Short mmCIF file of C-alpha atoms in Angstrom, two decimals:
data_model
loop_
_atom_site.label_atom_id
_atom_site.label_comp_id
_atom_site.label_asym_id
_atom_site.label_seq_id
_atom_site.Cartn_x
_atom_site.Cartn_y
_atom_site.Cartn_z
CA UNK A 1 -22.61 26.61 -45.23
CA UNK A 2 -20.79 25.66 -42.04
CA UNK A 3 -19.81 22.02 -41.64
CA UNK A 4 -20.04 19.86 -38.54
CA UNK A 5 -16.70 19.44 -36.79
CA UNK A 6 -15.24 16.48 -34.97
CA UNK A 7 -13.63 16.87 -31.55
CA UNK A 8 -12.24 14.44 -29.01
CA UNK A 9 -13.47 14.92 -25.45
CA UNK A 10 -12.03 13.35 -22.28
CA UNK A 11 -14.80 11.48 -20.46
CA UNK A 12 -13.01 12.02 -17.13
CA UNK A 13 -12.41 15.78 -17.07
CA UNK A 14 -14.11 17.21 -20.20
CA UNK A 15 -10.89 18.34 -21.94
CA UNK A 16 -11.35 18.91 -25.69
CA UNK A 17 -8.81 18.50 -28.48
CA UNK A 18 -9.17 18.41 -32.30
CA UNK A 19 -7.18 15.15 -32.56
CA UNK A 20 -7.08 11.88 -30.66
CA UNK A 21 -4.39 11.25 -28.05
CA UNK A 22 -3.73 8.23 -25.90
CA UNK A 23 -3.30 10.27 -22.73
CA UNK A 24 -5.35 13.27 -21.70
CA UNK A 25 -2.95 16.23 -21.26
CA UNK A 26 -5.22 17.81 -18.65
CA UNK A 27 -6.01 15.03 -16.14
CA UNK A 28 -3.41 12.45 -17.23
CA UNK A 29 -5.94 9.61 -17.77
CA UNK A 30 -5.26 7.05 -20.49
CA UNK A 31 -7.73 6.05 -23.27
CA UNK A 32 -10.43 8.49 -22.14
CA UNK A 33 -10.69 10.66 -25.27
CA UNK A 34 -13.91 9.95 -27.17
CA UNK A 35 -14.91 11.23 -30.57
CA UNK A 36 -17.88 13.62 -30.79
CA UNK A 37 -19.43 15.33 -33.77
CA UNK A 38 -20.46 18.91 -33.08
CA UNK A 39 -23.26 20.58 -35.00
CA UNK A 40 -22.25 23.75 -36.88
CA UNK A 41 -22.76 27.00 -35.04
CA UNK A 42 -25.18 29.55 -36.42
CA UNK A 43 -23.37 32.51 -38.00
CA UNK A 44 -23.57 35.67 -35.96
CA UNK A 45 -23.80 39.09 -37.53
CA UNK A 46 -20.46 40.85 -37.40
CA UNK A 47 -20.50 44.24 -35.78
CA UNK A 48 -24.13 43.94 -34.62
CA UNK A 49 -25.10 43.95 -30.97
CA UNK A 50 -28.12 41.81 -30.06
CA UNK A 51 -30.89 43.58 -28.13
CA UNK A 52 -31.61 42.72 -24.51
CA UNK A 53 -34.06 39.83 -24.09
CA UNK A 54 -37.56 40.48 -22.83
CA UNK A 55 -36.94 38.61 -19.57
CA UNK A 56 -33.75 40.53 -18.83
CA UNK A 57 -33.09 40.81 -15.06
CA UNK A 58 -31.44 44.00 -13.89
CA UNK A 59 -28.70 43.71 -11.24
CA UNK A 60 -29.72 44.56 -7.69
CA UNK A 61 -27.91 45.36 -4.49
CA UNK A 62 -26.98 42.38 -2.33
CA UNK A 63 -28.65 44.07 0.65
CA UNK A 64 -31.94 44.11 -1.29
CA UNK A 65 -31.97 40.39 -2.02
CA UNK A 66 -34.71 38.57 -0.09
CA UNK A 67 -33.50 35.22 1.21
CA UNK A 68 -36.83 33.94 2.49
CA UNK A 69 -37.06 30.62 4.27
CA UNK A 70 -35.64 27.41 2.85
CA UNK A 71 -38.47 24.90 2.64
CA UNK A 72 -37.26 21.49 3.76
CA UNK A 73 -39.25 18.30 3.56
CA UNK A 74 -38.40 15.19 5.52
CA UNK A 75 -37.69 12.18 3.32
CA UNK A 76 -39.04 9.88 6.02
CA UNK A 77 -35.56 8.41 6.51
CA UNK A 78 -33.73 10.03 9.42
CA UNK A 79 -30.22 9.07 8.27
CA UNK A 80 -30.79 10.61 4.83
CA UNK A 81 -32.27 13.76 6.38
CA UNK A 82 -29.14 14.06 8.53
CA UNK A 83 -26.85 13.90 5.50
CA UNK A 84 -29.00 16.37 3.53
CA UNK A 85 -28.83 18.85 6.42
CA UNK A 86 -32.35 18.37 7.79
CA UNK A 87 -34.34 17.22 4.77
CA UNK A 88 -34.74 17.81 1.04
CA UNK A 89 -34.71 21.50 0.04
CA UNK A 90 -37.33 22.59 -2.49
CA UNK A 91 -35.79 23.27 -5.90
CA UNK A 92 -32.50 21.50 -5.14
CA UNK A 93 -30.57 19.14 -7.41
CA UNK A 94 -29.16 16.11 -5.58
CA UNK A 95 -26.71 13.64 -7.15
CA UNK A 96 -26.44 10.16 -5.59
CA UNK A 97 -23.50 7.98 -6.63
CA UNK A 98 -22.23 4.55 -5.69
CA UNK A 99 -21.15 1.15 -6.97
CA UNK A 100 -23.66 -1.02 -8.88
CA UNK A 101 -25.98 -2.91 -6.54
CA UNK A 102 -25.10 -0.89 -3.44
CA UNK A 103 -28.65 0.40 -2.93
CA UNK A 104 -29.05 3.74 -4.74
CA UNK A 105 -32.28 2.86 -6.55
CA UNK A 106 -33.61 1.03 -3.50
CA UNK A 107 -33.12 4.05 -1.24
CA UNK A 108 -34.64 6.52 -3.70
CA UNK A 109 -37.67 4.29 -4.24
CA UNK A 110 -38.18 4.21 -0.47
CA UNK A 111 -37.85 8.01 -0.41
CA UNK A 112 -40.41 8.27 -3.23
CA UNK A 113 -42.83 6.15 -1.21
CA UNK A 114 -42.39 8.27 1.92
CA UNK A 115 -42.85 11.52 0.00
CA UNK A 116 -45.93 10.19 -1.76
CA UNK A 117 -47.43 9.25 1.60
CA UNK A 118 -47.01 12.91 2.60
CA UNK A 119 -49.23 13.93 -0.30
CA UNK A 120 -46.40 14.81 -2.70
CA UNK A 121 -46.40 13.83 -6.36
CA UNK A 122 -43.27 11.93 -7.42
CA UNK A 123 -42.17 11.21 -11.00
CA UNK A 124 -39.77 8.26 -11.15
CA UNK A 125 -37.86 8.28 -14.46
CA UNK A 126 -36.33 4.90 -15.20
CA UNK A 127 -33.85 4.72 -18.04
CA UNK A 128 -32.37 1.33 -17.15
CA UNK A 129 -35.34 -0.73 -15.97
CA UNK A 130 -38.84 -1.39 -17.21
CA UNK A 131 -41.89 -0.27 -15.20
CA UNK A 132 -42.49 -3.92 -14.39
CA UNK A 133 -39.08 -4.21 -12.73
CA UNK A 134 -39.68 -1.03 -10.74
CA UNK A 135 -43.09 -2.38 -9.69
CA UNK A 136 -41.57 -5.66 -8.49
CA UNK A 137 -38.98 -3.80 -6.42
CA UNK A 138 -41.68 -1.52 -5.01
CA UNK A 139 -43.74 -4.53 -3.91
CA UNK A 140 -40.70 -6.05 -2.22
CA UNK A 141 -40.03 -2.77 -0.41
CA UNK A 142 -43.67 -2.14 0.39
CA UNK A 143 -43.49 1.11 -1.59
CA UNK A 144 -46.64 0.85 -3.70
CA UNK A 145 -47.96 4.41 -3.43
CA UNK A 146 -50.68 5.88 -5.63
CA UNK A 147 -48.85 9.16 -6.19
CA UNK A 148 -45.65 7.60 -7.61
CA UNK A 149 -45.64 7.84 -11.39
CA UNK A 150 -43.18 5.77 -13.43
CA UNK A 151 -41.91 6.99 -16.80
CA UNK A 152 -39.63 4.66 -18.84
CA UNK A 153 -38.07 7.32 -21.08
CA UNK A 154 -34.58 8.54 -21.92
CA UNK A 155 -35.28 11.46 -24.30
CA UNK A 156 -35.18 14.73 -22.33
CA UNK A 157 -37.57 16.43 -24.77
CA UNK A 158 -40.21 13.86 -23.81
CA UNK A 159 -39.29 14.28 -20.15
CA UNK A 160 -39.70 18.04 -20.42
CA UNK A 161 -43.20 17.65 -21.84
CA UNK A 162 -44.14 15.10 -19.15
CA UNK A 163 -42.87 17.30 -16.34
CA UNK A 164 -44.64 20.35 -17.77
CA UNK A 165 -47.96 18.48 -17.91
CA UNK A 166 -47.68 16.71 -14.54
CA UNK A 167 -45.94 19.40 -12.51
CA UNK A 168 -44.61 16.90 -9.94
CA UNK A 169 -43.16 17.94 -6.60
CA UNK A 170 -40.20 15.56 -6.88
CA UNK A 171 -38.36 13.92 -9.78
CA UNK A 172 -36.06 10.89 -9.54
CA UNK A 173 -33.88 10.19 -12.61
CA UNK A 174 -32.31 6.71 -12.64
CA UNK A 175 -29.78 7.14 -14.07
CA UNK A 176 -28.33 10.26 -15.65
CA UNK A 177 -25.94 8.27 -17.87
CA UNK A 178 -28.89 6.71 -19.75
CA UNK A 179 -30.65 9.99 -20.62
CA UNK A 180 -29.82 11.98 -23.75
CA UNK A 181 -30.52 15.17 -25.66
CA UNK A 182 -31.60 14.37 -29.26
CA UNK A 183 -30.08 17.65 -30.47
CA UNK A 184 -26.61 16.25 -29.78
CA UNK A 185 -25.02 13.60 -31.96
CA UNK A 186 -22.96 11.97 -29.21
CA UNK A 187 -24.06 8.80 -27.43
CA UNK A 188 -25.82 8.77 -24.04
CA UNK A 189 -23.34 8.88 -21.17
CA UNK A 190 -20.79 10.93 -23.10
CA UNK A 191 -19.39 14.14 -21.67
CA UNK A 192 -21.56 16.49 -23.74
CA UNK A 193 -24.72 14.45 -23.11
CA UNK A 194 -24.20 14.32 -19.34
CA UNK A 195 -23.62 18.07 -19.24
CA UNK A 196 -26.70 18.75 -21.36
CA UNK A 197 -28.95 16.47 -19.29
CA UNK A 198 -27.69 17.96 -16.02
CA UNK A 199 -28.32 21.47 -17.37
CA UNK A 200 -31.87 20.41 -18.26
CA UNK A 201 -32.62 19.16 -14.74
CA UNK A 202 -30.91 22.21 -13.24
CA UNK A 203 -33.26 24.43 -15.22
CA UNK A 204 -36.24 22.35 -14.09
CA UNK A 205 -35.19 22.45 -10.42
CA UNK A 206 -34.45 26.16 -10.23
CA UNK A 207 -37.15 27.36 -12.61
CA UNK A 208 -40.06 25.24 -11.39
CA UNK A 209 -39.00 24.66 -7.76
CA UNK A 210 -38.96 20.89 -8.24
CA UNK A 211 -36.57 18.81 -6.15
CA UNK A 212 -34.61 16.45 -8.42
CA UNK A 213 -32.66 13.34 -7.38
CA UNK A 214 -30.15 12.06 -9.93
CA UNK A 215 -28.56 8.62 -9.82
CA UNK A 216 -24.99 8.55 -11.14
CA UNK A 217 -22.79 5.63 -12.09
CA UNK A 218 -19.26 5.50 -10.71
CA UNK A 219 -15.97 4.61 -12.37
CA UNK A 220 -13.63 1.86 -11.17
CA UNK A 221 -11.77 4.53 -9.17
CA UNK A 222 -14.97 5.28 -7.23
CA UNK A 223 -15.71 8.71 -8.74
CA UNK A 224 -19.00 9.55 -10.45
CA UNK A 225 -18.70 8.87 -14.18
CA UNK A 226 -18.79 11.89 -16.45
CA UNK A 227 -17.05 15.25 -16.44
CA UNK A 228 -15.99 16.82 -13.16
CA UNK A 229 -18.23 19.78 -13.97
CA UNK A 230 -21.21 17.51 -13.22
CA UNK A 231 -20.50 17.68 -9.49
CA UNK A 232 -20.09 21.46 -9.71
CA UNK A 233 -23.50 21.95 -11.33
CA UNK A 234 -25.58 20.12 -8.72
CA UNK A 235 -26.38 21.38 -5.21
CA UNK A 236 -25.61 18.19 -3.28
CA UNK A 237 -23.40 15.17 -3.99
CA UNK A 238 -23.92 12.00 -1.95
CA UNK A 239 -21.75 8.90 -2.16
CA UNK A 240 -22.59 5.39 -1.01
CA UNK A 241 -19.61 3.64 0.58
CA UNK A 242 -19.22 -0.01 1.47
CA UNK A 243 -19.03 -3.34 -0.32
CA UNK A 244 -22.14 -4.58 -2.09
CA UNK A 245 -21.64 -8.01 -0.46
CA UNK A 246 -21.71 -6.51 3.05
CA UNK A 247 -24.84 -5.61 4.99
CA UNK A 248 -23.87 -2.10 6.01
CA UNK A 249 -23.74 1.00 3.82
CA UNK A 250 -22.45 4.49 4.61
CA UNK A 251 -23.96 7.50 2.84
CA UNK A 252 -21.50 10.40 2.86
CA UNK A 253 -22.01 13.98 1.67
CA UNK A 254 -19.06 15.41 -0.25
CA UNK A 255 -20.85 18.59 -1.33
CA UNK A 256 -23.90 20.28 0.16
CA UNK A 257 -24.95 23.88 -0.46
CA UNK A 258 -27.66 23.60 2.18
CA UNK A 259 -25.87 21.82 5.01
CA UNK A 260 -22.70 20.30 6.39
CA UNK A 261 -20.46 18.01 4.37
CA UNK A 262 -19.21 16.17 7.45
CA UNK A 263 -22.33 14.18 8.26
CA UNK A 264 -22.80 10.52 7.35
CA UNK A 265 -25.78 8.20 7.30
CA UNK A 266 -25.48 4.52 8.19
CA UNK A 267 -27.80 1.94 6.65
CA UNK A 268 -28.23 -1.82 6.69
CA UNK A 269 -29.33 -3.63 3.54
CA UNK A 270 -32.08 -6.16 4.30
CA UNK A 271 -34.72 -7.94 2.22
CA UNK A 272 -37.18 -5.10 2.72
CA UNK A 273 -34.75 -2.38 1.63
CA UNK A 274 -32.40 0.05 3.34
CA UNK A 275 -32.90 0.25 7.11
CA UNK A 276 -31.30 3.13 8.99
CA UNK A 277 -28.91 2.22 11.81
CA UNK A 278 -29.74 4.26 14.90
CA UNK A 279 -26.64 3.23 16.88
CA UNK A 280 -23.60 2.98 14.56
CA UNK A 281 -21.20 2.34 17.46
CA UNK A 282 -23.02 -0.87 18.41
CA UNK A 283 -23.06 -1.88 14.75
CA UNK A 284 -19.32 -1.30 14.26
CA UNK A 285 -18.43 -3.23 17.43
CA UNK A 286 -20.99 -6.01 17.00
CA UNK A 287 -18.29 -8.52 16.06
CA UNK A 288 -15.52 -7.10 18.22
CA UNK A 289 -13.61 -9.93 19.92
CA UNK A 290 -12.44 -9.01 23.38
CA UNK A 291 -9.12 -10.39 24.56
CA UNK A 292 -7.60 -10.67 21.08
CA UNK A 293 -4.24 -9.12 20.31
CA UNK A 294 -4.00 -6.51 17.54
CA UNK A 295 -7.41 -4.97 18.20
CA UNK A 296 -7.92 -1.39 19.46
CA UNK A 297 -11.08 0.72 19.78
CA UNK A 298 -11.20 4.33 18.61
CA UNK A 299 -13.99 6.93 18.83
CA UNK A 300 -14.30 8.65 15.46
CA UNK A 301 -16.26 11.84 14.89
CA UNK A 302 -18.25 12.04 11.66
CA UNK A 303 -19.80 15.50 11.58
CA UNK A 304 -21.71 15.80 14.84
CA UNK A 305 -21.89 12.04 15.41
CA UNK A 306 -19.32 10.19 17.55
CA UNK A 307 -18.86 6.56 16.57
CA UNK A 308 -16.79 3.75 18.07
CA UNK A 309 -14.84 1.72 15.50
CA UNK A 310 -12.40 -1.15 15.77
CA UNK A 311 -8.88 -0.81 14.36
CA UNK A 312 -7.17 -4.14 13.68
CA UNK A 313 -3.51 -4.89 13.01
CA UNK A 314 -1.64 -8.08 12.22
CA UNK A 315 2.16 -8.16 12.52
CA UNK A 316 3.91 -11.30 11.26
CA UNK A 317 7.56 -12.08 10.60
CA UNK A 318 8.40 -11.78 6.93
CA UNK A 319 10.33 -14.27 4.86
CA UNK A 320 11.37 -11.66 2.27
CA UNK A 321 13.93 -8.82 2.32
CA UNK A 322 11.24 -6.16 1.85
CA UNK A 323 8.42 -6.47 4.41
CA UNK A 324 4.88 -6.12 3.16
CA UNK A 325 2.56 -3.26 4.19
CA UNK A 326 -1.18 -3.56 3.52
CA UNK A 327 -3.58 -0.89 4.73
CA UNK A 328 -7.38 -0.82 4.47
CA UNK A 329 -9.50 2.03 5.83
CA UNK A 330 -6.55 4.28 6.78
CA UNK A 331 -4.37 6.53 4.64
CA UNK A 332 -1.36 4.48 3.51
CA UNK A 333 1.20 7.27 3.91
CA UNK A 334 -0.13 8.10 7.37
CA UNK A 335 0.26 4.46 8.40
CA UNK A 336 3.85 4.39 7.12
CA UNK A 337 4.60 7.53 9.13
CA UNK A 338 3.23 5.99 12.33
CA UNK A 339 5.21 2.79 11.84
CA UNK A 340 8.36 4.89 11.43
CA UNK A 341 7.63 6.53 14.79
CA UNK A 342 7.41 3.07 16.42
CA UNK A 343 10.73 2.02 14.89
CA UNK A 344 12.62 5.23 15.68
CA UNK A 345 11.22 6.31 19.05
CA UNK A 346 10.29 2.97 20.65
CA UNK A 347 12.80 0.73 18.80
CA UNK A 348 10.12 -1.73 17.64
CA UNK A 349 11.66 -4.12 15.02
CA UNK A 350 9.09 -3.58 12.27
CA UNK A 351 11.71 -3.71 9.49
CA UNK A 352 11.56 -7.51 9.65
CA UNK A 353 7.78 -7.79 10.01
CA UNK A 354 4.85 -7.74 7.61
CA UNK A 355 2.18 -5.30 8.84
CA UNK A 356 -1.50 -5.44 7.90
CA UNK A 357 -3.93 -2.74 9.10
CA UNK A 358 -7.71 -2.84 8.73
CA UNK A 359 -10.66 -0.80 9.99
CA UNK A 360 -13.56 -3.14 10.70
CA UNK A 361 -17.02 -2.51 9.25
CA UNK A 362 -15.88 -0.85 6.02
CA UNK A 363 -15.21 2.51 7.70
CA UNK A 364 -12.50 4.85 6.48
CA UNK A 365 -10.64 6.93 9.07
CA UNK A 366 -9.28 10.25 7.83
CA UNK A 367 -8.76 12.20 11.05
CA UNK A 368 -5.33 12.06 12.76
CA UNK A 369 -7.03 11.47 16.12
CA UNK A 370 -6.92 7.73 15.25
CA UNK A 371 -3.10 7.64 15.38
CA UNK A 372 -2.81 6.34 18.94
CA UNK A 373 -5.35 3.56 18.29
CA UNK A 374 -3.44 2.45 15.19
CA UNK A 375 -0.14 2.35 17.07
CA UNK A 376 -1.72 0.49 19.98
CA UNK A 377 -3.11 -2.16 17.62
CA UNK A 378 0.27 -2.61 15.90
CA UNK A 379 2.14 -2.87 19.21
CA UNK A 380 -0.43 -5.30 20.61
CA UNK A 381 -0.05 -7.62 17.62
CA UNK A 382 3.75 -7.39 17.64
CA UNK A 383 3.91 -8.30 21.34
CA UNK A 384 0.99 -10.75 20.94
CA UNK A 385 -0.50 -9.14 24.04
CA UNK A 386 -4.20 -8.10 24.11
CA UNK A 387 -5.06 -4.53 25.05
CA UNK A 388 -7.08 -3.95 28.25
CA UNK A 389 -10.81 -4.53 27.93
CA UNK A 390 -13.24 -1.61 27.72
CA UNK A 391 -10.44 0.74 26.61
CA UNK A 392 -10.55 3.44 23.94
CA UNK A 393 -7.53 5.25 22.45
CA UNK A 394 -7.68 8.88 21.31
CA UNK A 395 -4.84 11.11 20.17
CA UNK A 396 -2.85 12.43 17.24
CA UNK A 397 0.79 11.32 17.22
CA UNK A 398 3.57 13.63 16.04
CA UNK A 399 6.89 12.65 14.49
CA UNK A 400 8.65 12.89 17.84
CA UNK A 401 6.12 10.56 19.43
CA UNK A 402 4.22 13.27 21.33
CA UNK A 403 0.45 12.89 21.62
CA UNK A 404 -1.55 15.94 20.56
CA UNK A 405 -5.08 17.02 21.39
CA UNK A 406 -8.21 15.98 19.51
CA UNK A 407 -11.29 18.12 18.76
CA UNK A 408 -14.56 17.51 20.65
CA UNK A 409 -12.90 15.31 23.23
CA UNK A 410 -15.83 15.66 25.65
CA UNK A 411 -18.32 14.40 23.07
CA UNK A 412 -16.13 11.37 22.32
CA UNK A 413 -15.73 10.55 26.00
CA UNK A 414 -19.49 10.65 26.56
CA UNK A 415 -20.03 8.25 23.65
CA UNK A 416 -17.45 5.87 25.13
CA UNK A 417 -19.24 5.98 28.47
CA UNK A 418 -22.58 5.37 26.78
CA UNK A 419 -21.22 2.23 25.10
CA UNK A 420 -19.71 0.88 28.34
CA UNK A 421 -16.03 1.75 27.70
CA UNK A 422 -14.73 3.16 30.99
CA UNK A 423 -10.97 3.40 30.30
CA UNK A 424 -9.81 6.08 27.86
CA UNK A 425 -6.25 7.01 26.86
CA UNK A 426 -6.24 10.60 25.63
CA UNK A 427 -3.82 13.56 25.30
CA UNK A 428 -2.77 15.50 28.38
CA UNK A 429 -4.61 18.56 27.02
CA UNK A 430 -7.81 16.92 28.23
CA UNK A 431 -6.46 16.15 31.72
CA UNK A 432 -8.87 18.57 33.38
CA UNK A 433 -11.88 16.67 32.03
CA UNK A 434 -13.71 14.62 34.68
CA UNK A 435 -16.45 12.11 33.85
CA UNK A 436 -18.12 9.98 36.48
CA UNK A 437 -17.60 6.26 35.95
CA UNK A 438 -14.81 6.74 33.38
CA UNK A 439 -11.08 6.39 34.09
CA UNK A 440 -9.09 8.85 31.99
CA UNK A 441 -5.38 8.23 31.33
CA UNK A 442 -3.70 11.49 30.35
CA UNK A 443 -0.53 10.79 28.32
CA UNK A 444 2.03 13.06 26.67
CA UNK A 445 4.09 10.54 24.67
CA UNK A 446 3.55 7.18 23.01
CA UNK A 447 6.24 5.63 25.25
CA UNK A 448 4.33 6.81 28.33
CA UNK A 449 1.08 5.30 27.05
CA UNK A 450 2.67 1.95 26.15
CA UNK A 451 4.49 1.76 29.48
CA UNK A 452 1.07 1.82 31.16
CA UNK A 453 -0.60 -0.57 28.71
CA UNK A 454 2.15 -3.19 28.33
CA UNK A 455 3.44 -3.58 31.87
CA UNK A 456 5.44 -6.71 31.17
#
């Protein structure tokens, strides 16, 4: 009779090894190998070929496949619909991750309320909270709908029976790390359990056409806990960004089989739940102090949405041989590259200065179009000279100091005009663009731009 075997599985990447090791040889993480006991496999008959199953599906030509129409349902929250690509797709599996207390459960309870008001049946599976706690949150959010059913259960065999009897339109599982398959000996939240639970919900979503929302915990690095294969199994992965102690939250799509991965949703956390922010530019610049040195405004483009953000820099003389560099909201290596351009091409003495860079509002800028705004903020702080009011800086900066073009420049300019910013520094590639009421400064090099900005 076959015996159960013990394996060690990395809870970060899913790597398996028969013995314990301090460092995972696959992903390089330390102390992530956990012991799991595997049930013995059933012996298979040697030399015998199993017959085809009754529900065997024969291959068909790709040209014969009927695509049909994707059925989307609005969640009742415009910002979430934007990130999902226009609404929730029937039979999709959506994973929502984020730090504890950032608003994942709050948002999904609001979504459940909106869907129930549309006549949909929603099953809310709570593995971490009691029905009483969910009820109290629902009363606070005003989400007390008759067609929301709460099930405090973590065993997926019980969940399968409940879903089969109810046949809900939507299922919310909060959270996937608390659910388990009783056929496995490992603890809930382990690699094998997370994979088994995700496979169960994937079968429910695709087989029954039920839309499933999964809540996932995140690690201290910000990634969703569990094996990386978890994100590959689901259709959509959404991340909440922002600090739990701040009012504003950003919902970003990092994977979406039914829409773009460049869109973001902006929310504000209030007493009554998550409120969508219709005008993110006004929100990001709500505390912008005009006339202060070290502050520059940049128009970012998140998907199809232009958004004005404030880039701040503080340059102070250092008392140590090695100056300090602290960057928040911008890639660190990119910031070091830009500071090197200032030192080499414009002879700015940054080697004796501490430099701190921050993007206000908790935003993270990844596009190189923010280069000119970052350099303008650093130069403004170093000279202790404020930048001109109502001015926006656009442009990628090369290693020789040249300013390169940015995509969708016309859309960014129109957003600047809408928000009352009528002076825009942008690459010379956009020199032919004319906008009434907006003064465009076409520049080819950083030195040319700074000669216009800092006239003294």
